[in-house]
Tab-separated table of C-alpha atoms in Angstrom:
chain	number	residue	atom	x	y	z
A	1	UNK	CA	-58.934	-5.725	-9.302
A	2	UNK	CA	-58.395	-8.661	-11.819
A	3	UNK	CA	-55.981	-8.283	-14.375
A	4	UNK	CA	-58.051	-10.073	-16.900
A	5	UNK	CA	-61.382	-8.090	-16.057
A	6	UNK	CA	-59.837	-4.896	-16.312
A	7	UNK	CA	-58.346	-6.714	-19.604
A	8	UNK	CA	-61.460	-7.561	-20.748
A	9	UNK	CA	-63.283	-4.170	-19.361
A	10	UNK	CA	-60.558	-1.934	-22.018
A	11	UNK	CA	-61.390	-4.148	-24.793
A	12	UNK	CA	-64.977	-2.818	-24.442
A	13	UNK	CA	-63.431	1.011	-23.990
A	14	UNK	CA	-63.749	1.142	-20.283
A	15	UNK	CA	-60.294	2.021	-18.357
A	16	UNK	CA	-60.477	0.366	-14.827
A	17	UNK	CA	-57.168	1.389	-12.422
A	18	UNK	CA	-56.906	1.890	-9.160
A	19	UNK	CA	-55.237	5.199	-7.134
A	20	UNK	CA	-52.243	3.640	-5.708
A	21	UNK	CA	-51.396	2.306	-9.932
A	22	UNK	CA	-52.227	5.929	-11.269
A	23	UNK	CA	-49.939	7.708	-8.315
A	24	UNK	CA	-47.459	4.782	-9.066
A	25	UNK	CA	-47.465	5.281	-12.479
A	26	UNK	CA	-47.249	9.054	-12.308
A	27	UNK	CA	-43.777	9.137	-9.950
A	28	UNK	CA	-42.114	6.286	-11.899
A	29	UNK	CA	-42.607	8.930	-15.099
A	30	UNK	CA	-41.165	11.672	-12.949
A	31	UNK	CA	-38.190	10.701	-11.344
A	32	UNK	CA	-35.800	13.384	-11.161
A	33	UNK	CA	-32.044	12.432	-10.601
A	34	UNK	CA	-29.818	15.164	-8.382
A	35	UNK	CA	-27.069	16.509	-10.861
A	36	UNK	CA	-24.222	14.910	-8.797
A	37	UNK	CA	-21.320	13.173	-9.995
A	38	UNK	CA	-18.139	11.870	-8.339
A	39	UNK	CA	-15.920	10.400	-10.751
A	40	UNK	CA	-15.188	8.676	-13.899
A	41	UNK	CA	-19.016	6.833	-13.599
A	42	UNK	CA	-20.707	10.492	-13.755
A	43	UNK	CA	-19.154	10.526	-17.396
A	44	UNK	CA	-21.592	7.451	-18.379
A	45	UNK	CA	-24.165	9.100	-16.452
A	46	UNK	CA	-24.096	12.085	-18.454
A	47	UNK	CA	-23.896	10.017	-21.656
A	48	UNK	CA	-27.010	8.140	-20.733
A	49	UNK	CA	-29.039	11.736	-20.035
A	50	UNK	CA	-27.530	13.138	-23.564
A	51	UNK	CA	-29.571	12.300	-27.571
A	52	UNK	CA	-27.799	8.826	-27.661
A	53	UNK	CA	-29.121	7.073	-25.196
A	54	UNK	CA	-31.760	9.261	-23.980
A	55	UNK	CA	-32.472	9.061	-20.162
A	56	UNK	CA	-35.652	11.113	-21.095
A	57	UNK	CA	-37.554	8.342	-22.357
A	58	UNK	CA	-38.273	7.301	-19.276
A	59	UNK	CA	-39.006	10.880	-17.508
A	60	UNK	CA	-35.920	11.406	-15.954
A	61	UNK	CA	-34.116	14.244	-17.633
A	62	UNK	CA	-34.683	16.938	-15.433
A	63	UNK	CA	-31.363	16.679	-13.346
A	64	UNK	CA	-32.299	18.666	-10.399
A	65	UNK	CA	-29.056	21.304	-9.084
A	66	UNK	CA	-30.910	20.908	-5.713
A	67	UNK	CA	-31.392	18.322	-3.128
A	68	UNK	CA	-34.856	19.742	-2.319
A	69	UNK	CA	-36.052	19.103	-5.637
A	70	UNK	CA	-34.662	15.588	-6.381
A	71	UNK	CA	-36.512	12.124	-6.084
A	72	UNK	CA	-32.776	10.068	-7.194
A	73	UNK	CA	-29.599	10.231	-6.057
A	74	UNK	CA	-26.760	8.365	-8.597
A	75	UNK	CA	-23.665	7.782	-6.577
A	76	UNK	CA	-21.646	8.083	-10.142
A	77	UNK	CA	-18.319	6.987	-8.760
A	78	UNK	CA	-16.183	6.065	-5.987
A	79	UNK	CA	-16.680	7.844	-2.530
A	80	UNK	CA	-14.216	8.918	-1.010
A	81	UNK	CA	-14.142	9.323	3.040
A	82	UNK	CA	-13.634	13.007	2.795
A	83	UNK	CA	-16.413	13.033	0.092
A	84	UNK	CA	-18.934	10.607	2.048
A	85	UNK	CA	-20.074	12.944	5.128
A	86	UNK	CA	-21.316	15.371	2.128
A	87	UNK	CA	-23.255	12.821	0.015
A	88	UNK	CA	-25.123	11.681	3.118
A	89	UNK	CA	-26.237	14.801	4.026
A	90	UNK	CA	-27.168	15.683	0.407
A	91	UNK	CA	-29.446	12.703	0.712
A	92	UNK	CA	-30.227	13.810	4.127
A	93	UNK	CA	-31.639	17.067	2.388
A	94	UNK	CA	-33.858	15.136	-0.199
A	95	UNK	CA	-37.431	15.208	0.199
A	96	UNK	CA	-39.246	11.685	0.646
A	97	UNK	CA	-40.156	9.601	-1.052
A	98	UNK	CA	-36.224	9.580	-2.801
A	99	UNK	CA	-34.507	6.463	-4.401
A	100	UNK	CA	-30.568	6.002	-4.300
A	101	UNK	CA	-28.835	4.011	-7.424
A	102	UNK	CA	-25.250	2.864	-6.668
A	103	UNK	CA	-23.902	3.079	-9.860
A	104	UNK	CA	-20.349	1.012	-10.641
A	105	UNK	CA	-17.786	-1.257	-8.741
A	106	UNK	CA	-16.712	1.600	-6.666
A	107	UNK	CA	-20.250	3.450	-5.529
A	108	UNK	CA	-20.705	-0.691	-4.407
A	109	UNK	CA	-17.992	-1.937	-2.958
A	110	UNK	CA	-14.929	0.905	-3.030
A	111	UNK	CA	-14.115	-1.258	-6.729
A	112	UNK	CA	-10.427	-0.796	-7.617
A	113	UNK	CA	-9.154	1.362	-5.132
A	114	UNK	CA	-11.339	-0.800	-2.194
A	115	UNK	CA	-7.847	-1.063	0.112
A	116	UNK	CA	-7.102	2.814	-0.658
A	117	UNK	CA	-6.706	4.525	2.413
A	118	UNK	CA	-9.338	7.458	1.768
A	119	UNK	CA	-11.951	5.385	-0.147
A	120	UNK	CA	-15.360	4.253	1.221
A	121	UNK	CA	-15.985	0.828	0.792
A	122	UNK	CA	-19.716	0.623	-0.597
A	123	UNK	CA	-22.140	4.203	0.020
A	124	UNK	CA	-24.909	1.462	1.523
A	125	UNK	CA	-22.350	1.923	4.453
A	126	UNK	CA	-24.325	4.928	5.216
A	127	UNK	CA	-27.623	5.263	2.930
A	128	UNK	CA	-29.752	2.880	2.031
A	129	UNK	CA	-29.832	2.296	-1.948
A	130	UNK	CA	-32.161	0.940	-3.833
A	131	UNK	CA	-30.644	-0.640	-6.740
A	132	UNK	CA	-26.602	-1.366	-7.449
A	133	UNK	CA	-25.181	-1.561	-10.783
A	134	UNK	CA	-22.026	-3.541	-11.232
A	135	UNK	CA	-19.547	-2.355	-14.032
A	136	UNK	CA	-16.366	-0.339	-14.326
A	137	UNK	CA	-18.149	1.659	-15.177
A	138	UNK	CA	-21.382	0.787	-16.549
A	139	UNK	CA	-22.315	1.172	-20.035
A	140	UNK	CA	-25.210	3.847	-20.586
A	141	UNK	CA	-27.417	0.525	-21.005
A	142	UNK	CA	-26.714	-0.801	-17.646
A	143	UNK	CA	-27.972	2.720	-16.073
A	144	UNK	CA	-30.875	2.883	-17.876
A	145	UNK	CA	-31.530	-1.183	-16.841
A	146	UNK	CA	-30.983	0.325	-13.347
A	147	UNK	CA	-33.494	2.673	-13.660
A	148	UNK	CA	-36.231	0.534	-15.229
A	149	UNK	CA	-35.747	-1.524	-12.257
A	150	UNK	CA	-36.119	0.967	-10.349
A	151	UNK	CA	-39.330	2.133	-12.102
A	152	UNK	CA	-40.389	-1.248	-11.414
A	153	UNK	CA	-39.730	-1.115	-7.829
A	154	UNK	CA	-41.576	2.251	-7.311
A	155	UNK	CA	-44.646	0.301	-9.276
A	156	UNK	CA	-44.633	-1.888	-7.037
A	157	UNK	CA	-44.863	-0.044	-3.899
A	158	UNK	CA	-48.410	-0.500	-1.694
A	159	UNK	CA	-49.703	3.118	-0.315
A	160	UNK	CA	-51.207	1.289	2.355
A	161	UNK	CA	-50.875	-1.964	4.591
A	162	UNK	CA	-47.818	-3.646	6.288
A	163	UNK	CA	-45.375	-3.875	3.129
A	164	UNK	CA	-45.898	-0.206	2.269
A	165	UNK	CA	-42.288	1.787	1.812
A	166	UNK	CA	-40.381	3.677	4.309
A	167	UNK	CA	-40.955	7.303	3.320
A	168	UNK	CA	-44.945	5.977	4.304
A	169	UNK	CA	-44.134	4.709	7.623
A	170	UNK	CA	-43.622	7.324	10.296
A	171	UNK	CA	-41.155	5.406	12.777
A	172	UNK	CA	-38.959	4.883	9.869
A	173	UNK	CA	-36.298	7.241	9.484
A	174	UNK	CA	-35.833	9.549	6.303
A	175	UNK	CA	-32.041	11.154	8.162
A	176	UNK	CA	-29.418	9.170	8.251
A	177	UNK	CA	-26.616	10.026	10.832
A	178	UNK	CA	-23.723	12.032	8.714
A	179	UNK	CA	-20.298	10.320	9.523
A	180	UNK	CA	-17.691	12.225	11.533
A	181	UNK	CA	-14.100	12.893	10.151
A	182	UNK	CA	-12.036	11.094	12.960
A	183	UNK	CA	-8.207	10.312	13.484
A	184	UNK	CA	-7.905	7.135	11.513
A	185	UNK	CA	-10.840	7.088	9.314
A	186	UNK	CA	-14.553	7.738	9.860
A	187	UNK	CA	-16.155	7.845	13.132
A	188	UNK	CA	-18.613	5.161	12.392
A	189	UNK	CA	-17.340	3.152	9.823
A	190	UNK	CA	-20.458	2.189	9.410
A	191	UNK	CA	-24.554	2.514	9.846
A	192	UNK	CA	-24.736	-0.578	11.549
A	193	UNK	CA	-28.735	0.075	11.460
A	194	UNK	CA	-28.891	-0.175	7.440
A	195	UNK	CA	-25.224	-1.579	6.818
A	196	UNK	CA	-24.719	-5.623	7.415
A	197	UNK	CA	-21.134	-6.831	6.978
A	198	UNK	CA	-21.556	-9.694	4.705
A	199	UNK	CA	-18.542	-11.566	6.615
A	200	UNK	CA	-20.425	-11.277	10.026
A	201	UNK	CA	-23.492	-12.444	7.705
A	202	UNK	CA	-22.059	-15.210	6.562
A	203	UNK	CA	-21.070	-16.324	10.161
A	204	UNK	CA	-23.902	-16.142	11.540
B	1	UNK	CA	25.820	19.854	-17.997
B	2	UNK	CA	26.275	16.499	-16.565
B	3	UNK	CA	25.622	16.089	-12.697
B	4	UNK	CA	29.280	15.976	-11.981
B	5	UNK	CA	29.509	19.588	-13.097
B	6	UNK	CA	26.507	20.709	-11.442
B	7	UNK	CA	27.895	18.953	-8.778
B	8	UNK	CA	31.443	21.085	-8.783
B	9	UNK	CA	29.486	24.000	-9.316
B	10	UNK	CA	27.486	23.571	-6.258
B	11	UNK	CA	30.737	23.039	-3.707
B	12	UNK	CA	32.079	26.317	-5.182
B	13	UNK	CA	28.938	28.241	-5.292
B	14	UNK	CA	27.487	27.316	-1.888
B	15	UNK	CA	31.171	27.282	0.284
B	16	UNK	CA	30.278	23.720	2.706
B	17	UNK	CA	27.973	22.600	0.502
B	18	UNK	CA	28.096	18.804	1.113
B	19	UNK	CA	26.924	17.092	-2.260
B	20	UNK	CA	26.696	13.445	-3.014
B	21	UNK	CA	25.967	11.925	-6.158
B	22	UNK	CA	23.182	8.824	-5.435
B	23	UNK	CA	24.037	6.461	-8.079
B	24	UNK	CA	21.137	4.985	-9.943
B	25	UNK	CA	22.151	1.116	-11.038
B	26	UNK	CA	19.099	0.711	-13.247
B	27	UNK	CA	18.911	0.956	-17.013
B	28	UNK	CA	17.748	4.205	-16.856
B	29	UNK	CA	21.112	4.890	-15.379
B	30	UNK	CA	19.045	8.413	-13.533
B	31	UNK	CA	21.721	9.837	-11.008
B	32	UNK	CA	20.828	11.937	-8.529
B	33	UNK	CA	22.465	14.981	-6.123
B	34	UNK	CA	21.682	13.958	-2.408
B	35	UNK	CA	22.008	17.602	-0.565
B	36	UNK	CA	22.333	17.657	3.312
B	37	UNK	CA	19.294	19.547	4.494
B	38	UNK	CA	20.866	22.296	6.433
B	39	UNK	CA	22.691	23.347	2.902
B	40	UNK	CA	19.282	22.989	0.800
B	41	UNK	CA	17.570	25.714	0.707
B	42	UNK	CA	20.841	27.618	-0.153
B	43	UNK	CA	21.719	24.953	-2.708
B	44	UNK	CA	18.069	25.040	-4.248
B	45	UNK	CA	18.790	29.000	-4.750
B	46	UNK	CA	22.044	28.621	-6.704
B	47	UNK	CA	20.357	25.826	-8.779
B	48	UNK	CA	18.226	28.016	-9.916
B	49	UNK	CA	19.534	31.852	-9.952
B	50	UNK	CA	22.984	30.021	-11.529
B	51	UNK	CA	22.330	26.868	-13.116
B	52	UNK	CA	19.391	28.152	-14.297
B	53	UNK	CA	16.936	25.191	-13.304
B	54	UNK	CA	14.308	27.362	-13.478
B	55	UNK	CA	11.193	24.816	-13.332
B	56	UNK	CA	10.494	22.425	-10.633
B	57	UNK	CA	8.290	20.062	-12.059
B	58	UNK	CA	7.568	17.604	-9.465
B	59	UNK	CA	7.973	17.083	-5.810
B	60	UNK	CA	7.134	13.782	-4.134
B	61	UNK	CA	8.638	11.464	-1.006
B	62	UNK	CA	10.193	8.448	-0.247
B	63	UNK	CA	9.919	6.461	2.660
B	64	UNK	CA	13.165	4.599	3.621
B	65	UNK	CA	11.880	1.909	6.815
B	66	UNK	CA	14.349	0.992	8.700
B	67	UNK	CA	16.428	-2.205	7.446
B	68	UNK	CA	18.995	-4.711	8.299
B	69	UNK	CA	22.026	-5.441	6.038
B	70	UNK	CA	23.853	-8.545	6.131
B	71	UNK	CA	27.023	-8.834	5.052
B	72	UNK	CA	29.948	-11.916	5.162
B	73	UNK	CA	32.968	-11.089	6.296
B	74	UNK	CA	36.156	-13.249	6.442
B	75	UNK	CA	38.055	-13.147	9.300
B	76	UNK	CA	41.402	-15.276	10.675
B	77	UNK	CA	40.965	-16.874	13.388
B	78	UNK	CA	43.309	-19.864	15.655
B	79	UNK	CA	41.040	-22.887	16.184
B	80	UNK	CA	42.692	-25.656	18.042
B	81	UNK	CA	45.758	-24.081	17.147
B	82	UNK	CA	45.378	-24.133	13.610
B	83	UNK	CA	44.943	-20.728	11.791
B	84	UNK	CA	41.601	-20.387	9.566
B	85	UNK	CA	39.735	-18.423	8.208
B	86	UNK	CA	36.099	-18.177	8.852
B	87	UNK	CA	32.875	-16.414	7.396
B	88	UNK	CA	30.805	-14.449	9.484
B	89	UNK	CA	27.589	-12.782	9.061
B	90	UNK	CA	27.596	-9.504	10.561
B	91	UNK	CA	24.140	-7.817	10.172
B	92	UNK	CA	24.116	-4.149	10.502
B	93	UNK	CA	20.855	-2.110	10.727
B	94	UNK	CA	20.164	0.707	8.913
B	95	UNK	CA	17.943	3.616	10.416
B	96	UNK	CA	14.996	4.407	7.907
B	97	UNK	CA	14.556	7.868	7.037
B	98	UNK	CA	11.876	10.112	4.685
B	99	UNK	CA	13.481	11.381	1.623
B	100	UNK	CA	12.101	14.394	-0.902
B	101	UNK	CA	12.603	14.213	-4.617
B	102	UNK	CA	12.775	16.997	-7.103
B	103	UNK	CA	12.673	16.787	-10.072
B	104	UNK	CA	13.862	20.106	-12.124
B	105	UNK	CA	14.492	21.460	-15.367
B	106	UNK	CA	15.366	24.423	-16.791
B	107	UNK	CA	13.468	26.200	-19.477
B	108	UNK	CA	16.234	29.120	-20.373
B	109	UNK	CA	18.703	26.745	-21.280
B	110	UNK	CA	18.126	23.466	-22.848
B	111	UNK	CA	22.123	22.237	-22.154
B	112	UNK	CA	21.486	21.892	-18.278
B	113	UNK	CA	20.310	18.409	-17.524
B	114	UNK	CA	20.559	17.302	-21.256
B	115	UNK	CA	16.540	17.075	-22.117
B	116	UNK	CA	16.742	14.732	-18.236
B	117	UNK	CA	15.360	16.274	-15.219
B	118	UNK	CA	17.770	17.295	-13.012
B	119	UNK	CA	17.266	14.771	-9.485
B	120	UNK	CA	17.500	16.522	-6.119
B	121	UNK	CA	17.065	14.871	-2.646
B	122	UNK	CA	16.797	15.650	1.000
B	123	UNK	CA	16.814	13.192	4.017
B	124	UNK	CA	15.416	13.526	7.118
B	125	UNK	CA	17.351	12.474	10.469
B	126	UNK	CA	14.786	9.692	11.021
B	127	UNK	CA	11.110	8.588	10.261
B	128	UNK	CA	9.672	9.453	14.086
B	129	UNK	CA	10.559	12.959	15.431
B	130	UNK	CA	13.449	14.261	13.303
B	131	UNK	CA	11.291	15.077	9.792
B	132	UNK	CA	11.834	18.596	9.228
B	133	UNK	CA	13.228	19.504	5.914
B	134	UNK	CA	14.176	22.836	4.300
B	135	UNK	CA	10.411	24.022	2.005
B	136	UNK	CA	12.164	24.125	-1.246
B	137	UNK	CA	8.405	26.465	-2.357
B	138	UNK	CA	10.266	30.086	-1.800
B	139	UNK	CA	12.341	29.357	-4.298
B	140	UNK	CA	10.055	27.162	-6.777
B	141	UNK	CA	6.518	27.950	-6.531
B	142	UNK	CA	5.034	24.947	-8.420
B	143	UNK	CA	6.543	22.935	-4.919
B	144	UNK	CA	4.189	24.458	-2.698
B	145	UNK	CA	0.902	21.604	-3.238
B	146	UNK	CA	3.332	18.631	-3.563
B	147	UNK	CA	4.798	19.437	-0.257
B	148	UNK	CA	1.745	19.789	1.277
B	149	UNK	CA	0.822	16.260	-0.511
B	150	UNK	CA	4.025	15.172	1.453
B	151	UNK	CA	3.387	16.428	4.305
B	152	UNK	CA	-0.085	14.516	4.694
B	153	UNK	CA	0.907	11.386	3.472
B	154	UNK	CA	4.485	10.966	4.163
B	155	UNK	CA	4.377	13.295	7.671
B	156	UNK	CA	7.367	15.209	6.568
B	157	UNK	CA	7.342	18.592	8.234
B	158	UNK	CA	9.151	21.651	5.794
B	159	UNK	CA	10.031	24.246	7.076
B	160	UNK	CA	9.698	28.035	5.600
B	161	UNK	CA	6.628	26.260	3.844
B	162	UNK	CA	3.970	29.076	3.589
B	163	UNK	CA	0.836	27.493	4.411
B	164	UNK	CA	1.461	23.858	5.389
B	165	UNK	CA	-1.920	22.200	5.706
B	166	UNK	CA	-2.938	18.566	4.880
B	167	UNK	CA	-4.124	18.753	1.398
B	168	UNK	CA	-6.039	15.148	0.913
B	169	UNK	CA	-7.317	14.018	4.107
B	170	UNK	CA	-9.205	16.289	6.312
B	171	UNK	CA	-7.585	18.534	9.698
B	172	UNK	CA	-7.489	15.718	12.477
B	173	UNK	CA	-6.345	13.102	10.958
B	174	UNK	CA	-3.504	11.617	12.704
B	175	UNK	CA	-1.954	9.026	10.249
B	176	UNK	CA	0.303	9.520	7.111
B	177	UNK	CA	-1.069	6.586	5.003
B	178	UNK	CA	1.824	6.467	1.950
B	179	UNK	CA	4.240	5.647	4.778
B	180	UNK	CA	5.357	1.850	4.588
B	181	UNK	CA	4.196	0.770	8.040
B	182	UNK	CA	0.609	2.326	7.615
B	183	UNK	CA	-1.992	0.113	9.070
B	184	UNK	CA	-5.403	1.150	7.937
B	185	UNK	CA	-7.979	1.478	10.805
B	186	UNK	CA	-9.443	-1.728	12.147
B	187	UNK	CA	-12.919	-1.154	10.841
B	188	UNK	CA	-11.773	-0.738	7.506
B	189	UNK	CA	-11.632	-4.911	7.915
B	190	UNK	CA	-11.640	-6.241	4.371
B	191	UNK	CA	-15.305	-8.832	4.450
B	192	UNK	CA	-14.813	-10.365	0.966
B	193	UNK	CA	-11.182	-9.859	-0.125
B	194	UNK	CA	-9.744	-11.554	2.422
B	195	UNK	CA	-7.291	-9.682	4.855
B	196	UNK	CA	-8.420	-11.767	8.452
C-alpha cells in the first residue's frame, strides 16, 4: 500500500497495515537474546540489559537460559576453538527464525588475540550473523545501535516472494555442521558454504 | 637466607645433590638454583620440610631451542714460516632443552628468600623424546594445574604427576603451541594481517 495513502487514511482515524508489517512489527518488539556470554564483551552486554542503558526499551530483556526459547544469539567475546563447537550447536538448538549479533573485535575477527593459537578467527566462520559490531569492546550504545539495526533488518523481511529470509525457505538450512576438535586445530577451519575468505575474495 | 646458603644446605641435606646457582645478569639481579632432575623431587622435599618454603606459588616453562654460539679464539699458528697469531671463529651448538620454573616462598618464616621468591629449575635432556621431569605436585599441591598447563603447551611430561591431562586444549591435540618452533595449522592462514 502507499505510504502517503495510508498517511493520509490515519489522519482521518483509519489505520491501514498490512500482515507481513504487523507480524514484522510484533517479532522486532520481541526479540529475546540467549543469556550467553564469553568474555570481557558479555560485561557491556550485561550493562546494556541493566536501568542505565536499558535493553528493554526495545523488547529485548527477557534473556532466555535456553536455546529453545531464544530468537538472538550475542557472541559477547572472543571464541575460542575449544569454545566454538559449543556455540554452534547452541545456535544449532535455536528455533527459527533466530538472529546472531557478533559483538566486538574478537566475536569478528579473533581481535587482539587473532594469531593466538586456540582463538577462532571471526564466529561467521561457522554461523551466519546478522549484524557485527566493531569495538573493544563496544560501548552499551554500540549494542543497542546493533540491535536497532537489527530491528530494522527483521522489518524489512518479505513473508513471501523470492527475497523472503532463510528460516522461510525450506532448502535453506537452519543446522550448521558443528566443527570437530582435530590434531592441529579444527577439523574444518571453516564453513566454506557461509564463510568467504576475504583474501581468496579479493583475488578473485 | 641467601641462595648460597640454601644452596650449602641442599648438598648436605640431600648427600649428591648437584646444585648450580643460574646467575641472573639483569637489574633485577634474580638468581636461581638449577637442580639436576634425578635429585629434584628429593631436593623439592628438603626445601620444604627444612627450609621451610612452604608455598609454591607459581610453576611455568621455558623453552630453550637449540642454538649456535660463536666464539673467537686466538690461536698461533707458522705461516710461511713466520709465527702468528690468528682469530678463528669456532661455532659451537648448543642442544635446546625445556626448563620448569618455581617460584617458592615460605609463609612460616619470613627470613628464607628475603621477601624474593625463592627460583627453582629443572631441565630436560632435550626438546624431542627426553622431556620427563620429576612432578614437583606431591610435595606442593598448588603445582598440580600449572604442570598440567606445561604439559599442554610446552609437552613436558612429569612424572609422579597425579592426573596429567591437557588442561587448555582439548584430548587429541597433537601440538604444544608455547613451544618456540610452533607453526599454527595451515588453515589458520592470516587473510588481512598479512602472514603469506
Amino acid at each position: 500500500m502507499d505510504q502517503d495513502l495510508k498517511t493520509e487514511l490515519s489522519k482521518h482515524g483509519i489505520f491501514a497495515t498490512t500482515f507481513e508489517e504487523l507480524y514484522n512489527w510484533g517479532r522486532k518488539n520481541s526479540v529475546w537474546p540467549l543469556t550467553f556470554g564469553l568474555a570481557c564483551c558479555a560485561i557491556e552486554m550485561i550493562a546494556t540489559t541493566m536501568a542505565r542503558y536499558d535493553l528493554a526499551r526495545f523488547g529485548a530483556e527477557v534473556f532466555r537460559p535456553s536455546p529453545r526459547q531464544a530468537d538472538l544469539m550475542i557472541v559477547s567475546g572472543t571464541v575460542t576453538k575449544k569454545m566454538a563447537p559449543q556455540v554452534v550447536r547452541l545456535y544449532n538448538q535455536m528455533p527459527e527464525p533466530k538472529y546472531v549479533i557478533a559483538m566486538g573485535a574478537c566475536a569478528i575477527s579473533g581481535g587482539p588475540f587473532r594469531d593466538g593459537y586456540n582463538v577462532l578467527k571471526g564466529i561467521d566462520r561457522y554461523i551466519p550473523v546478522d549484524v557485527h559490531i566493531p569495538g573493544c569492546p563496544p560501548r552499551p550504545e554500540a549494542l543497542i545501535h546493533a540491535f536497532m539495526a537489527l530491528q530494522d533488518k527483521i522489518s524489512a523481511q518479505h513473508l513471501t516472494g523470492e527475497s523472503r529470509p532463510r528460516h522461510l525457505k525450506a532448502e535453506l538450512p537452519s543446522e550448521f555442521p558443528v566443527p570437530d576438535f582435530g590434531e592441529h586445530g579444527l577439523e574444518p577451519a571453516q564453513n566454506d558454504e557461509i564463510f568467504h575468505n576475504p583474501l581468496k575474495v579479493l583475488q578473485g | 637466607m641467601t641462595l648460597e646458603e640454601i644452596k650449602t644446605r641442599l648438598q648436605t641435606g640431600v648427600p649428591g645433590c648437584r646444585v648450580e646457582i643460574v646467575v641472573n645478569g639483569s637489574p633485577s639481579a634474580q638468581n636461581s638454583l638449577l637442580i639436576d632432575r634425578r635429585d629434584g623431587l628429593a631436593a623439592a622435599r628438603f626445601l620444604r620440610d627444612d627450609i621451610q618454603l612452604d608455598f609454591c606459588s607459581n610453576a611455568t616453562a621455558v623453552d630453550w631451542p637449540d642454538r649456535e654460539k660463536t666464539d673467537k679464539v686466538k690461536t698461533r699458528q707458522v705461516v710461511d714460516g713466520v709465527e702468528k697469531e690468528i682469530e678463528q671463529t669456532v661455532k659451537t651448538r648448543i642442544p635446546g632443552y625445556l626448563e620448569m620454573v618455581y617460584h617458592l616462598f615460605s609463609i612460616t618464616n619470613r627470613e628464607v628468600g628475603n621477601q624474593e621468591p625463592v627460583v627453582l629449575r629443572m631441565r630436560t635432556g632435550n626438546r624431542t623424546d627426553d622431556v620427563t621431569l620429576p612432578s614437583l605436585t606431591p610435595v606442593w599441591r598448588s603445582a598440580e594445574f600449572q604442570e598440567r598447563e606445561a604439559y599442554d603447551l610446552f609437552g613436558v611430561e612429569f612424572e609422579g604427576h597425579p592426573d596429567l591431562r591437557r588442561i587448555l586444549m582439548w584430548e587429541g591435540f597433537t601440538d604444544h603451541p608455547m613451544r618456540k618452533d610452533y607453526v599454527p595449522p595451515p588453515d589458520d592462514e592470516r587473510e588481512i594481517s598479512g602472514g603469506q
